[in-house]
Structures are given as structure tokens and as C-alpha cells.
């Protein structure tokens, strides 16, 4: 984000919350070549090369450094593709592959509560197992999503609130106003 010039900006994550088995994320990032993309600063690049970097650490560092940028996530509570990917990584790593949609939902809510500590983080959550909402048919299949997205990025004085269709605790009452 520091390489762009902008009056207002938003980072939007659609469906992939990087819910992965313990100790597999760093090696996956390294194995996919993420360390050599130029996206990471020296400390993160070193952790990546050592296979120790997590997407959560990158996102949390980004939210902390760029408080003027809205970080928004869209997800279903039991995303079937994320459950399948988690279990596929387990099988590849010879770990038990038994994540259920309900287990995923618990892990997702824990992750989002961690991100919710940052004032510039908001989320749009819906029940079900859908994956990816921005392709056209999915975008219009979720009635409130186009309206919610139309508020991004906010300008000074504008506000966006988290949206949750279901039981989402404190996530559903979160708002962010750019000052």
C-alpha cells in the first residue's frame, strides 16, 4: 500500500481467510514462491524464507500500519472450498483430514475476532457454504452485498459497518469511520 498514492483505499478479501492446519502456512507460502514476489519487507521476507510467515501476521501488520485503509472480508460461515482446501493440505502433509464445516465456522469466527481488534477491519458474513462472492452471479445472489460494497473505499467522515446474517457476536456490530 505504501507504493500507491490514494485519497481513499480499501483492501477486500473474498472468501479466503487462510484457515490452515498448524505449521503448514509458512511452508506453503515459501513453496508457492511468495517470498520472492517483492511483497514483503525484510523482516517478513526473512520469516517467509524460513517457512515461518503467516498470512495473518501479514494482514495484522498491514492493518496496524495503514489505519486509513479499510480492510474488509467477505465470507460464508461454512465455506466449502476452504474446508476442502484445509483437508487437502492435511492429506498432503500426512495429517488427519477431518475439518467439518462446523469446525471451520469456529476457526473462522476466532480468526475474525482477532482481526476485529483493528478499528479499520470490517466483515460481511453470510450463512451457508458458498465460496467467492465477487463473480457476477454470486455477487447479485446476496442481496445486501452490492450495497455494502458500494461504500468502499470510504472517504473522510464516511462509515462502514460489518454485516452478519446469522449469530456472529460482536462482529455484527462493528463499524469503522474514516477520519
Short mmCIF file of C-alpha atoms in Angstrom, two decimals:
data_model
loop_
_atom_site.label_atom_id
_atom_site.label_comp_id
_atom_site.label_asym_id
_atom_site.label_seq_id
_atom_site.Cartn_x
_atom_site.Cartn_y
_atom_site.Cartn_z
CA UNK A 1 0.00 0.00 0.00
CA UNK A 2 2.90 2.35 0.56
CA UNK A 3 3.75 2.18 -3.16
CA UNK A 4 0.34 3.56 -4.20
CA UNK A 5 -0.91 7.10 -3.95
CA UNK A 6 -4.58 7.36 -3.00
CA UNK A 7 -7.14 9.60 -1.35
CA UNK A 8 -9.08 6.59 -0.11
CA UNK A 9 -8.32 2.87 -0.28
CA UNK A 10 -9.78 -0.47 0.73
CA UNK A 11 -8.34 -3.97 0.77
CA UNK A 12 -11.03 -6.56 0.06
CA UNK A 13 -10.63 -10.26 0.80
CA UNK A 14 -13.21 -12.50 -0.86
CA UNK A 15 -13.69 -15.84 0.89
CA UNK A 16 -10.13 -16.93 1.62
CA UNK A 17 -9.40 -16.42 5.30
CA UNK A 18 -6.29 -18.66 5.29
CA UNK A 19 -7.68 -21.15 7.77
CA UNK A 20 -5.00 -23.85 7.53
CA UNK A 21 -3.61 -26.65 9.69
CA UNK A 22 -0.97 -25.62 12.23
CA UNK A 23 2.57 -25.16 10.93
CA UNK A 24 1.62 -25.58 7.26
CA UNK A 25 1.06 -21.99 6.18
CA UNK A 26 4.68 -20.82 6.26
CA UNK A 27 5.94 -23.76 4.16
CA UNK A 28 3.04 -23.27 1.72
CA UNK A 29 3.85 -19.57 1.23
CA UNK A 30 7.51 -20.43 0.69
CA UNK A 31 6.69 -23.35 -1.62
CA UNK A 32 4.38 -21.23 -3.79
CA UNK A 33 7.16 -18.66 -4.24
CA UNK A 34 5.53 -15.88 -2.22
CA UNK A 35 8.84 -14.95 -0.59
CA UNK A 36 10.34 -13.79 -3.89
CA UNK A 37 7.46 -11.59 -5.06
CA UNK A 38 8.73 -8.36 -3.53
CA UNK A 39 5.55 -8.02 -1.46
CA UNK A 40 7.26 -8.45 1.90
CA UNK A 41 9.61 -6.14 3.77
CA UNK A 42 12.88 -7.52 5.15
CA UNK A 43 11.58 -8.97 8.45
CA UNK A 44 8.59 -10.68 6.78
CA UNK A 45 10.77 -11.80 3.88
CA UNK A 46 13.19 -13.47 6.29
CA UNK A 47 10.32 -15.25 8.08
CA UNK A 48 8.92 -16.30 4.71
CA UNK A 49 12.26 -17.73 3.58
CA UNK A 50 12.42 -19.67 6.86
CA UNK A 51 8.90 -21.02 6.26
CA UNK A 52 7.54 -19.21 9.32
CA UNK A 53 5.43 -16.40 7.86
CA UNK A 54 1.64 -16.46 8.17
CA UNK A 55 -0.96 -14.58 6.19
CA UNK A 56 -2.47 -13.47 9.49
CA UNK A 57 0.78 -11.81 10.50
CA UNK A 58 0.94 -10.01 7.15
CA UNK A 59 -2.67 -8.82 7.41
CA UNK A 60 -2.34 -7.72 11.02
CA UNK A 61 0.82 -5.78 10.21
CA UNK A 62 -0.94 -4.17 7.24
CA UNK A 63 -3.99 -3.21 9.33
CA UNK A 64 -1.77 -1.72 12.03
CA UNK A 65 0.40 0.26 9.60
CA UNK A 66 -2.41 1.50 7.34
CA UNK A 67 -5.13 2.63 9.71
CA UNK A 68 -6.54 4.87 6.98
CA UNK A 69 -7.33 1.87 4.75
CA UNK A 70 -10.46 -0.20 5.26
CA UNK A 71 -9.69 -3.91 5.44
CA UNK A 72 -12.86 -5.79 4.50
CA UNK A 73 -13.54 -9.52 4.36
CA UNK A 74 -16.45 -11.37 2.72
CA UNK A 75 -17.09 -14.99 3.69
CA UNK A 76 -19.73 -17.59 4.29
CA UNK A 77 -19.70 -19.18 7.70
CA UNK A 78 -19.03 -22.72 6.43
CA UNK A 79 -17.17 -22.08 3.15
CA UNK A 80 -16.98 -25.47 1.41
CA UNK A 81 -13.86 -24.70 -0.65
CA UNK A 82 -11.91 -23.54 2.38
CA UNK A 83 -12.93 -26.73 4.23
CA UNK A 84 -11.79 -28.84 1.25
CA UNK A 85 -8.51 -26.95 0.92
CA UNK A 86 -7.80 -27.36 4.65
CA UNK A 87 -8.41 -31.10 4.39
CA UNK A 88 -6.33 -31.37 1.20
CA UNK A 89 -3.39 -29.71 2.95
CA UNK A 90 -3.84 -32.19 5.81
CA UNK A 91 -3.70 -35.11 3.40
CA UNK A 92 -0.62 -33.71 1.64
CA UNK A 93 1.11 -33.28 4.99
CA UNK A 94 0.00 -36.70 6.29
CA UNK A 95 -2.18 -35.10 8.99
CA UNK A 96 -5.72 -36.20 9.91
CA UNK A 97 -8.12 -34.58 7.42
CA UNK A 98 -11.27 -34.15 9.44
CA UNK A 99 -12.25 -30.46 9.42
CA UNK A 100 -16.04 -30.21 9.26
CA UNK A 101 -18.00 -27.13 8.17
CA UNK A 102 -18.86 -26.51 11.83
CA UNK A 103 -15.18 -26.75 12.85
CA UNK A 104 -14.38 -24.29 10.07
CA UNK A 105 -17.02 -21.87 11.35
CA UNK A 106 -15.47 -21.91 14.83
CA UNK A 107 -11.98 -21.32 13.40
CA UNK A 108 -13.30 -18.56 11.13
CA UNK A 109 -15.02 -16.74 13.99
CA UNK A 110 -11.85 -16.95 16.11
CA UNK A 111 -9.78 -15.54 13.25
CA UNK A 112 -12.25 -12.73 12.55
CA UNK A 113 -12.42 -11.81 16.25
CA UNK A 114 -8.61 -11.43 16.14
CA UNK A 115 -8.86 -9.13 13.12
CA UNK A 116 -11.78 -7.29 14.72
CA UNK A 117 -9.33 -5.77 17.24
CA UNK A 118 -8.24 -3.43 14.46
CA UNK A 119 -10.57 -0.47 14.05
CA UNK A 120 -10.22 -0.48 10.24
CA UNK A 121 -11.40 -4.11 9.84
CA UNK A 122 -14.99 -4.93 8.85
CA UNK A 123 -16.59 -8.11 7.60
CA UNK A 124 -19.58 -9.30 5.59
CA UNK A 125 -20.66 -12.78 6.71
CA UNK A 126 -23.49 -14.94 5.44
CA UNK A 127 -24.72 -18.40 6.44
CA UNK A 128 -24.05 -21.34 4.17
CA UNK A 129 -21.10 -22.83 2.34
CA UNK A 130 -20.67 -20.53 -0.65
CA UNK A 131 -17.17 -19.65 -1.82
CA UNK A 132 -16.31 -16.40 -3.64
CA UNK A 133 -18.93 -13.70 -3.89
CA UNK A 134 -17.47 -11.29 -6.41
CA UNK A 135 -18.09 -13.35 -9.56
CA UNK A 136 -21.19 -11.78 -11.07
CA UNK A 137 -23.82 -14.45 -10.31
CA UNK A 138 -22.76 -14.78 -6.67
CA UNK A 139 -22.48 -11.02 -6.26
CA UNK A 140 -26.12 -10.45 -7.13
CA UNK A 141 -27.28 -13.61 -5.34
CA UNK A 142 -26.54 -11.98 -1.99
CA UNK A 143 -28.99 -9.06 -1.89
CA UNK A 144 -27.22 -6.69 0.52
CA UNK A 145 -23.67 -7.25 -0.76
CA UNK A 146 -23.68 -4.75 -3.69
CA UNK A 147 -24.93 -2.00 -1.35
CA UNK A 148 -22.33 -2.89 1.30
CA UNK A 149 -19.51 -2.89 -1.25
CA UNK A 150 -20.66 0.43 -2.72
CA UNK A 151 -19.49 2.14 0.48
CA UNK A 152 -15.86 1.10 -0.19
CA UNK A 153 -13.49 2.83 -0.03
CA UNK A 154 -14.77 5.38 2.42
CA UNK A 155 -13.82 8.99 2.31
CA UNK A 156 -13.23 11.06 5.43
CA UNK A 157 -16.38 11.16 7.54
CA UNK A 158 -17.98 8.12 5.90
CA UNK A 159 -18.71 4.94 7.81
CA UNK A 160 -18.99 1.24 7.00
CA UNK A 161 -20.37 -1.40 9.36
CA UNK A 162 -19.83 -5.12 9.49
CA UNK A 163 -22.75 -7.21 8.26
CA UNK A 164 -23.66 -10.64 9.51
CA UNK A 165 -26.66 -12.72 8.59
CA UNK A 166 -26.60 -15.13 11.50
CA UNK A 167 -25.17 -15.36 15.01
CA UNK A 168 -21.87 -13.50 14.83
CA UNK A 169 -21.49 -11.94 18.26
CA UNK A 170 -19.51 -8.69 18.33
CA UNK A 171 -18.57 -8.94 14.66
CA UNK A 172 -22.03 -7.84 13.52
CA UNK A 173 -22.00 -4.59 15.50
CA UNK A 174 -18.60 -3.32 14.32
CA UNK A 175 -18.34 -0.01 12.43
CA UNK A 176 -15.39 1.91 11.03
CA UNK A 177 -15.36 5.61 10.24
CA UNK A 178 -12.52 7.16 8.33
CA UNK A 179 -11.48 10.44 9.93
#
